[in-house]
Short mmCIF file of C-alpha atoms and ligand atoms in Angstrom, two decimals:
data_model
loop_
_atom_site.label_atom_id
_atom_site.label_comp_id
_atom_site.label_asym_id
_atom_site.label_seq_id
_atom_site.Cartn_x
_atom_site.Cartn_y
_atom_site.Cartn_z
CA MET A 1 -39.20 -9.60 -25.37
CA MET A 2 -35.95 -11.49 -25.10
CA ILE A 3 -32.76 -9.50 -24.82
CA LYS A 4 -30.20 -10.33 -27.50
CA THR A 5 -26.79 -10.57 -25.92
CA PRO A 6 -23.83 -11.76 -27.93
CA LYS A 7 -21.32 -13.82 -25.95
CA LYS A 8 -18.72 -11.74 -24.21
CA LEU A 9 -15.02 -12.22 -24.79
CA ILE A 10 -14.57 -13.40 -21.17
CA GLU A 11 -16.85 -16.37 -21.91
CA VAL A 12 -14.65 -17.56 -24.75
CA ALA A 13 -10.99 -16.67 -24.26
CA LEU A 14 -8.63 -14.48 -22.25
CA PRO A 15 -4.89 -13.70 -22.55
CA LEU A 16 -4.34 -15.28 -19.13
CA ASP A 17 -0.55 -15.31 -19.19
CA ALA A 18 -0.35 -11.56 -19.78
CA ILE A 19 -2.95 -10.89 -17.06
CA ASN A 20 -1.21 -13.18 -14.56
CA VAL A 21 2.23 -11.67 -15.15
CA ALA A 22 0.89 -8.11 -14.80
CA ALA A 23 -1.12 -8.99 -11.68
CA ALA A 24 1.90 -10.65 -10.03
CA ARG A 25 4.18 -7.73 -10.88
CA GLU A 26 1.74 -5.27 -9.41
CA LYS A 27 2.25 -6.77 -5.95
CA SER A 28 5.70 -5.20 -5.72
CA ILE A 29 4.58 -1.78 -6.96
CA ARG A 30 3.97 0.76 -4.25
CA HIS A 31 4.51 4.23 -5.65
CA GLY A 32 1.21 5.50 -7.01
CA HIS A 33 -0.68 2.30 -6.26
CA PRO A 34 -4.04 2.70 -4.49
CA SER A 35 -3.05 -0.07 -2.07
CA THR A 36 -0.85 2.53 -0.32
CA LEU A 37 -3.93 4.67 0.36
CA HIS A 38 -5.22 2.12 2.82
CA LEU A 39 -4.66 -1.58 3.33
CA TRP A 40 -7.59 -3.74 2.33
CA TRP A 41 -7.84 -7.50 2.44
CA ALA A 42 -8.64 -9.42 -0.72
CA ARG A 43 -7.86 -6.38 -2.82
CA ARG A 44 -7.83 -7.52 -6.44
CA PRO A 45 -4.92 -6.57 -8.66
CA LEU A 46 -5.85 -3.61 -10.84
CA ALA A 47 -4.57 -5.48 -13.90
CA ALA A 48 -7.02 -8.33 -13.29
CA ALA A 49 -9.88 -5.94 -12.56
CA ARG A 50 -9.17 -3.96 -15.73
CA ALA A 51 -8.94 -7.13 -17.82
CA VAL A 52 -12.14 -8.74 -16.57
CA ILE A 53 -14.21 -5.58 -16.96
CA PHE A 54 -12.93 -5.09 -20.50
CA ALA A 55 -13.58 -8.71 -21.41
CA GLN A 56 -17.07 -8.58 -19.91
CA MET A 57 -17.98 -5.50 -21.92
CA VAL A 58 -16.56 -6.58 -25.25
CA ASN A 59 -18.39 -9.04 -27.48
CA ASP A 60 -16.64 -12.17 -28.63
CA PRO A 61 -16.24 -11.95 -32.40
CA GLY A 62 -17.03 -15.67 -32.98
CA TYR A 63 -20.06 -16.55 -35.05
CA GLN A 64 -23.20 -17.45 -33.15
CA GLN A 65 -26.84 -17.82 -33.92
CA GLY A 66 -29.87 -18.58 -31.80
CA GLY A 67 -31.86 -16.59 -29.29
CA GLY A 68 -33.38 -14.69 -32.17
CA PHE A 69 -30.21 -13.22 -33.59
CA LYS A 70 -27.06 -13.90 -35.55
CA TYR A 71 -23.76 -12.35 -34.65
CA GLY A 72 -20.07 -12.56 -35.43
CA VAL A 73 -17.73 -13.71 -38.14
CA ASN A 74 -16.40 -17.09 -39.26
CA LYS A 75 -13.75 -19.06 -37.35
CA GLU A 76 -10.69 -17.74 -39.17
CA LYS A 77 -11.79 -14.12 -39.04
CA ALA A 78 -12.84 -14.48 -35.41
CA ALA A 79 -9.41 -15.85 -34.48
CA ILE A 80 -7.75 -12.81 -36.09
CA GLU A 81 -10.17 -10.48 -34.41
CA ARG A 82 -9.59 -12.14 -31.03
CA GLU A 83 -5.84 -11.68 -31.48
CA ARG A 84 -6.48 -7.97 -32.03
CA LEU A 85 -8.56 -7.78 -28.84
CA PHE A 86 -5.91 -9.75 -26.93
CA LYS A 87 -3.28 -7.24 -28.03
CA ILE A 88 -5.41 -4.43 -26.59
CA MET A 89 -5.71 -6.37 -23.35
CA GLU A 90 -2.01 -7.14 -23.19
CA ASP A 91 -1.26 -3.41 -23.41
CA LEU A 92 -4.12 -2.56 -21.10
CA VAL A 93 -2.99 -4.72 -18.17
CA LEU A 94 0.50 -3.21 -17.95
CA TRP A 95 1.04 -1.02 -14.89
CA GLU A 96 2.95 1.49 -17.05
CA ASN A 97 -0.19 2.00 -19.12
CA THR A 98 -2.45 2.76 -16.16
CA SER A 99 -2.90 6.32 -17.36
CA ASN A 100 -1.81 5.92 -20.97
CA GLU A 101 -4.69 7.62 -22.75
CA GLU A 102 -3.81 6.12 -26.13
CA VAL A 103 -4.06 2.56 -24.78
CA LEU A 104 -7.14 3.37 -22.70
CA ASP A 105 -8.84 5.02 -25.66
CA ARG A 106 -8.35 1.90 -27.78
CA ALA A 107 -9.98 -0.15 -25.02
CA ARG A 108 -12.80 2.37 -24.50
CA ALA A 109 -13.50 2.47 -28.25
CA GLU A 110 -13.82 -1.33 -28.27
CA ILE A 111 -16.28 -1.23 -25.35
CA TRP A 112 -18.35 1.41 -27.17
CA ARG A 113 -18.29 -0.61 -30.38
CA SER A 114 -19.60 -3.75 -28.65
CA TRP A 115 -22.22 -1.75 -26.80
CA ARG A 116 -23.47 -0.13 -30.00
CA GLU A 117 -23.65 -3.53 -31.70
CA THR A 118 -25.69 -4.82 -28.78
CA CYS A 119 -27.98 -1.78 -28.97
CA GLU A 120 -28.41 -2.38 -32.68
CA LEU A 121 -29.39 -6.00 -32.07
CA ASN A 122 -31.99 -4.86 -29.52
CA ARG A 123 -33.23 -1.89 -31.51
CA SER A 124 -36.80 -3.16 -31.53
CA HIS A 125 -36.93 -4.01 -27.83
CA PRO A 126 -39.90 -2.11 -26.29
CA LEU A 127 -37.59 -0.56 -23.65
CA ALA A 128 -34.78 0.09 -26.13
CA ALA A 129 -34.82 3.85 -25.47
CA ASP A 130 -34.00 3.18 -21.80
CA LEU A 131 -32.04 -0.03 -21.93
CA PHE A 132 -30.20 0.18 -25.24
CA ASN A 133 -29.24 3.77 -25.76
CA PRO A 134 -26.22 3.66 -28.09
CA GLU A 135 -25.09 7.01 -26.65
CA LYS A 136 -25.04 5.84 -23.04
CA LEU A 137 -22.94 2.97 -21.76
CA PRO A 138 -24.44 0.88 -18.96
CA ALA A 139 -23.24 1.97 -15.53
CA PHE A 140 -21.13 -0.27 -13.32
CA HIS A 141 -22.05 -1.08 -9.71
CA ASP A 142 -19.95 -3.11 -7.29
CA PRO A 143 -21.93 -3.69 -4.07
CA PHE A 144 -18.93 -5.42 -2.42
CA ALA A 145 -16.34 -2.90 -3.54
CA GLY A 146 -13.76 -3.38 -0.74
CA GLY A 147 -10.51 -1.69 -1.80
CA GLY A 148 -12.24 -0.47 -4.95
CA ALA A 149 -10.17 -2.17 -7.66
CA LEU A 150 -13.20 -2.99 -9.81
CA PRO A 151 -15.08 0.34 -9.67
CA LEU A 152 -11.83 2.24 -10.17
CA GLU A 153 -11.02 0.29 -13.30
CA ALA A 154 -14.60 0.51 -14.58
CA GLN A 155 -14.31 4.28 -14.25
CA ARG A 156 -10.97 4.26 -16.04
CA LEU A 157 -12.57 2.32 -18.89
CA GLY A 158 -15.19 5.02 -19.27
CA LEU A 159 -18.13 3.56 -17.37
CA GLU A 160 -20.12 5.50 -14.83
CA SER A 161 -19.07 3.73 -11.67
CA PHE A 162 -20.85 3.12 -8.37
CA ALA A 163 -19.36 1.40 -5.35
CA SER A 164 -20.81 0.37 -2.02
CA ASP A 165 -19.79 -1.90 0.82
CA LEU A 166 -20.97 -2.99 4.25
CA ASN A 167 -17.76 -1.70 5.82
CA PRO A 168 -17.44 2.08 6.29
CA VAL A 169 -13.65 1.87 5.82
CA ALA A 170 -14.15 0.39 2.35
CA VAL A 171 -16.74 3.09 1.63
CA THR A 172 -14.21 5.76 2.60
CA ILE A 173 -11.52 4.20 0.40
CA ASN A 174 -13.93 4.18 -2.53
CA LYS A 175 -15.02 7.77 -1.93
CA ALA A 176 -11.41 8.87 -1.84
CA MET A 177 -10.52 6.95 -4.96
CA ILE A 178 -13.58 7.09 -7.19
CA GLU A 179 -15.96 9.80 -6.07
CA ILE A 180 -13.80 12.73 -4.97
CA PRO A 181 -10.99 12.83 -7.59
CA PRO A 182 -13.35 13.22 -10.60
CA ARG A 183 -15.21 15.99 -8.75
CA PHE A 184 -12.01 18.04 -8.55
CA ALA A 185 -10.46 16.86 -11.81
CA GLY A 186 -8.41 19.48 -13.62
CA ARG A 187 -8.75 22.06 -10.81
CA ARG A 188 -5.77 23.93 -9.47
CA PRO A 189 -5.03 23.62 -5.75
CA VAL A 190 -6.67 26.15 -3.44
CA GLY A 191 -4.90 25.60 -0.12
CA PRO A 192 -2.23 28.07 0.95
CA ARG A 193 1.32 26.84 0.53
CA VAL A 194 2.81 26.09 3.90
CA GLU A 195 6.17 27.10 5.23
CA ARG A 196 8.75 24.34 5.29
CA ASP A 197 6.62 22.13 3.05
CA ARG A 198 9.76 20.77 1.42
CA GLN A 199 8.23 20.81 -2.03
CA GLY A 200 10.34 21.23 -5.08
CA LYS A 201 9.33 23.33 -8.05
CA LEU A 202 5.57 23.34 -8.28
CA SER A 203 4.04 21.85 -11.36
CA GLU A 204 1.66 24.03 -13.29
CA ASP A 205 0.01 21.00 -14.84
CA TRP A 206 -3.10 20.50 -12.78
CA SER A 207 -4.67 17.92 -15.08
CA GLY A 208 -6.47 14.91 -13.62
CA ALA A 209 -6.17 14.69 -9.85
CA ARG A 210 -2.86 16.64 -9.66
CA GLY A 211 -4.42 19.75 -8.14
CA LEU A 212 -6.34 17.73 -5.58
CA ALA A 213 -3.21 15.72 -4.72
CA GLU A 214 -1.33 18.98 -4.22
CA ASP A 215 -4.04 20.23 -1.87
CA VAL A 216 -3.89 16.99 0.14
CA ARG A 217 -0.10 17.43 0.36
CA ARG A 218 -0.47 21.06 1.50
CA TYR A 219 -3.06 20.15 4.07
CA SER A 220 -0.96 17.30 5.44
CA ALA A 221 2.10 19.56 5.60
CA TRP A 222 0.00 22.08 7.54
CA LEU A 223 -1.26 19.30 9.84
CA ARG A 224 2.28 18.02 10.38
CA ASN A 225 3.59 21.50 11.23
CA GLU A 226 0.68 22.12 13.55
CA ALA A 227 1.29 18.80 15.33
CA GLU A 228 5.01 19.55 15.55
CA GLY A 229 4.25 22.94 17.13
CA ARG A 230 1.88 21.47 19.69
CA ILE A 231 3.51 18.18 20.67
CA GLY A 232 6.93 18.29 18.96
CA GLN A 233 8.68 18.80 22.29
CA LEU A 234 7.60 15.29 23.26
CA TYR A 235 9.58 13.91 20.33
CA PRO A 236 13.12 15.23 20.79
CA GLN A 237 15.55 15.10 17.90
CA VAL A 238 18.79 13.25 18.40
CA GLU A 239 22.14 14.95 17.97
CA ILE A 240 24.98 12.94 16.47
CA THR A 241 28.06 13.72 18.54
CA ALA A 242 31.72 13.02 17.86
CA ALA A 243 31.69 10.64 20.86
CA MET A 244 28.89 8.61 19.28
CA ALA A 245 30.89 8.31 16.08
CA THR A 246 34.13 7.04 17.64
CA GLU A 247 33.16 3.41 17.18
CA ARG A 248 30.70 4.03 14.37
CA PRO A 249 32.39 5.22 11.17
CA ASP A 250 28.95 5.30 9.53
CA LEU A 251 27.99 8.17 11.87
CA LYS A 252 31.03 10.36 11.05
CA PRO A 253 29.40 12.28 8.16
CA LEU A 254 26.45 13.05 10.45
CA ILE A 255 28.39 14.56 13.37
CA GLY A 256 26.75 17.77 14.58
CA GLN A 257 23.47 17.02 12.84
CA ARG A 258 20.16 16.79 14.65
CA LEU A 259 18.13 13.94 13.22
CA THR A 260 14.40 13.37 13.44
CA VAL A 261 13.51 10.24 15.34
CA ILE A 262 11.03 8.05 13.50
CA ALA A 263 10.80 5.17 15.96
CA TRP A 264 11.83 4.07 19.40
CA LEU A 265 12.34 0.35 19.80
CA TRP A 266 11.34 -1.03 23.15
CA ALA A 267 11.46 -4.42 24.83
CA ARG A 268 9.19 -5.61 27.58
CA THR A 269 11.05 -6.50 30.75
CA VAL A 270 10.60 -8.63 33.84
CA LYS A 271 12.80 -8.92 36.91
CA SER A 272 15.49 -11.55 36.42
CA PRO A 273 14.62 -14.93 37.98
CA ASN A 274 18.29 -15.27 39.00
CA PRO A 275 18.48 -14.31 42.72
CA ALA A 276 21.78 -12.47 42.13
CA TYR A 277 20.05 -10.15 39.64
CA SER A 278 16.48 -10.17 40.92
CA HIS A 279 16.65 -6.37 41.29
CA VAL A 280 17.31 -5.91 37.54
CA SER A 281 14.63 -5.71 34.84
CA VAL A 282 15.82 -7.77 31.88
CA PRO A 283 14.49 -7.65 28.31
CA LEU A 284 12.11 -10.12 26.70
CA ALA A 285 13.16 -9.55 23.11
CA ALA A 286 12.40 -12.01 20.33
CA SER A 287 15.03 -10.38 18.13
CA PHE A 288 17.82 -7.82 18.28
CA LEU A 289 17.75 -7.34 14.52
CA LEU A 290 17.37 -3.77 13.35
CA ALA A 291 17.86 -4.02 9.60
CA ASN A 292 18.05 -7.13 7.50
CA LYS A 293 18.87 -5.73 4.07
CA PRO A 294 21.77 -7.74 2.62
CA GLY A 295 24.99 -5.75 3.00
CA LYS A 296 23.28 -3.24 5.31
CA GLU A 297 22.46 -5.44 8.27
CA ARG A 298 22.30 -3.78 11.66
CA TYR A 299 21.64 -5.42 14.98
CA LEU A 300 21.85 -4.74 18.69
CA GLU A 301 24.46 -6.35 20.88
CA PRO A 302 23.72 -6.33 24.60
CA VAL A 303 26.82 -5.35 26.60
CA VAL A 304 26.85 -6.50 30.23
CA THR A 305 28.78 -4.63 32.93
CA GLY A 306 28.23 -6.11 36.40
CA ASP A 307 24.51 -5.98 37.00
CA GLN A 308 23.89 -3.44 34.23
CA TYR A 309 23.43 -3.83 30.53
CA SER A 310 23.29 -1.50 27.56
CA PHE A 311 23.06 -1.94 23.81
CA LEU A 312 25.51 -1.30 21.01
CA VAL A 313 24.51 -1.03 17.37
CA ARG A 314 26.57 -3.39 15.22
CA SER A 315 26.81 -3.87 11.47
CA GLY A 316 27.49 -7.05 9.55
CA PRO A 317 25.96 -10.51 9.40
CA PRO A 318 23.70 -10.91 12.43
CA THR A 319 24.75 -13.32 15.18
CA ALA A 320 22.45 -16.04 16.54
CA LEU A 321 21.78 -13.81 19.57
CA ALA A 322 20.83 -10.97 17.20
CA LYS A 323 18.38 -13.20 15.36
CA ASN A 324 16.69 -14.70 18.40
CA GLY A 325 17.07 -11.98 21.01
CA THR A 326 16.65 -13.38 24.50
CA LYS A 327 14.06 -15.88 23.32
CA VAL A 328 14.78 -19.59 23.67
CA GLU A 329 14.29 -21.00 20.21
CA GLY A 330 11.32 -23.34 19.83
CA ARG A 331 10.29 -23.01 23.47
CA GLY A 332 7.08 -20.94 23.26
CA SER A 333 7.28 -18.05 25.64
CA SER A 334 10.61 -18.98 27.24
CA PHE A 335 13.37 -16.41 27.37
CA PHE A 336 16.69 -16.13 29.20
CA CYS A 337 18.19 -13.47 31.44
CA VAL A 338 20.56 -11.30 29.43
CA LEU A 339 22.88 -10.93 32.47
CA SER A 340 23.07 -14.48 33.77
CA LYS A 341 21.62 -16.63 30.93
CA THR A 342 19.21 -18.09 33.52
CA PRO A 343 16.06 -19.37 31.76
CA ILE A 344 12.96 -17.22 32.18
CA SER A 345 9.94 -19.47 32.07
CA GLY A 346 6.53 -18.53 30.73
CA ASP A 347 5.22 -19.00 34.28
CA HIS A 348 7.75 -16.50 35.68
CA ILE A 349 6.73 -13.94 33.03
CA LYS A 350 3.06 -14.48 33.83
CA ALA A 351 3.63 -14.15 37.56
CA GLU A 352 5.71 -10.98 37.09
CA ALA A 353 3.05 -9.46 34.85
CA GLN A 354 0.28 -10.35 37.33
CA ALA A 355 2.30 -8.79 40.14
CA GLY A 356 2.51 -5.57 38.06
CA ARG A 357 6.24 -5.91 37.59
CA MET A 358 6.35 -6.08 33.82
CA GLY A 359 8.19 -3.04 32.56
CA SER A 360 9.76 -1.81 29.36
CA ARG A 361 13.18 -0.69 28.28
CA MET A 362 14.20 1.35 25.27
CA MET A 363 16.69 -0.59 23.19
CA ALA A 364 17.32 1.62 20.19
CA ILE A 365 16.34 4.76 18.34
CA VAL A 366 15.60 4.81 14.63
CA ALA A 367 16.36 8.21 13.11
CA GLU A 368 15.96 9.65 9.64
CA GLY A 369 19.36 10.02 7.98
CA GLN A 370 20.05 11.17 4.44
CA GLY A 371 17.94 8.75 2.46
CA GLU A 372 18.46 5.96 4.98
CA ARG A 373 17.63 5.01 8.50
CA VAL A 374 20.18 5.54 11.23
CA TYR A 375 20.09 3.20 14.22
CA LEU A 376 21.33 4.51 17.55
CA PRO A 377 21.41 3.35 21.15
CA PRO A 378 19.20 5.46 23.47
CA THR A 379 20.86 8.82 24.18
CA ASN A 380 20.54 11.25 27.09
CA GLU A 381 18.08 13.34 25.06
CA MET A 382 15.73 10.38 25.23
CA ARG A 383 15.99 10.15 29.00
CA PRO A 384 12.60 11.78 29.63
CA LEU A 385 11.09 8.91 27.67
CA LEU A 386 12.92 6.18 29.55
C1 SAM B 401 -13.43 -9.82 -1.28
S1 SAM B 401 -13.80 -8.22 -0.67
C2 SAM B 401 -13.91 -7.28 -2.14
C3 SAM B 401 -12.56 -6.93 -2.65
C4 SAM B 401 -12.60 -5.97 -3.82
N1 SAM B 401 -13.08 -6.58 -5.05
C5 SAM B 401 -11.20 -5.38 -4.02
O1 SAM B 401 -10.61 -5.54 -5.08
O2 SAM B 401 -10.70 -4.77 -3.08
C6 SAM B 401 -15.47 -8.42 -0.19
C7 SAM B 401 -16.09 -7.15 0.37
O3 SAM B 401 -17.47 -7.41 0.62
C8 SAM B 401 -17.89 -6.67 1.74
N2 SAM B 401 -19.12 -7.28 2.26
C9 SAM B 401 -19.27 -8.47 2.90
N3 SAM B 401 -20.56 -8.70 3.18
C10 SAM B 401 -21.26 -7.65 2.70
C11 SAM B 401 -22.65 -7.30 2.66
N4 SAM B 401 -23.55 -8.09 3.18
N5 SAM B 401 -23.00 -6.15 2.05
C12 SAM B 401 -22.06 -5.33 1.52
N6 SAM B 401 -20.74 -5.61 1.53
C13 SAM B 401 -20.35 -6.74 2.11
C14 SAM B 401 -16.69 -6.74 2.67
O4 SAM B 401 -16.68 -5.66 3.58
C15 SAM B 401 -15.49 -6.70 1.68
O5 SAM B 401 -15.03 -5.39 1.53
#
């Protein structure tokens, strides 16, 4: 017996502008977005996923007949009805409404209504009890789930959601996003609070995945402390001294503080091709830029003294040297010697590397300041790393 399926909204019309704007905006949202859980290529915007699932589940209100059934209302009424559905979608695609239960409930109610209408149309189908149960929405299965945008949104819209993928990384992302949070929904955290976990006042609202998120935070704080205890000595903090601040007014408020280092910036080196400096390893750096934020630019300036060089951290608009490092612009793998400006050809670099003479040199330290990064030249504390 033929299945009677009214056309879905997605086959007739979509509020594309609203979906496009929301999908584009989502690209710049990080806090709370699943894309920060793990990078995945071709991840679909949640707004688009939410919109297409809704529009595939909801019947188009336009009149249709054929296939053994009649459905829908006349043109004028259908246009009004479509406007109403569009309004739901326009609210639904907004990032701010991702967990707005009022908006989601309106969408879920619409999905249920369409499903029940479809069940009613197929009431006399021989498998109606199984296939058209008005109390059970069809489940959703994405066999190519990737970053999980579609199954996550199907779940949000009230469908039982299944995800699979060829790639175990995608499977893990989907487990973390779709399978595990509902299993622990509404539960309070169970992990012991850790010392120095830097949490503010603990929330007592453990609705949704809050309790689970708190447990993940506690476990990662424990893991971090454990790692710090075992290998922390290999990552020395950097002390801001008065001497360091003499030419760096930005460091003055930090004098006496010990900052956590979050990165060490290194350059590969080869021996200079200039015979006068052939005993010196010089950097192959494609840029000396440290920070490019307008108004907060920082870059390294190499300072040459005889056959030695060191780096100073400078602020202000970056110089050409800062932008290009010791790389010769537009010349593939050609660099120049920071001491003598002698060109360093790709062949020289290759020969040095093959002779085992390619080295590395620390150029700068990136430390965690108060709400911003602090850039410093290598200090004595970092000597064991040099
Ligand atoms: C375009 S991505 C899906 C993106 C997803 N809709 C999202 O929003 O993140 C396609 C996915 O299909 C998976 N895939 C490719 N070939 C597959 C196969 N034969 N069986 C299962 N998954 C496969 C890939 O690993 C990839 O994650």
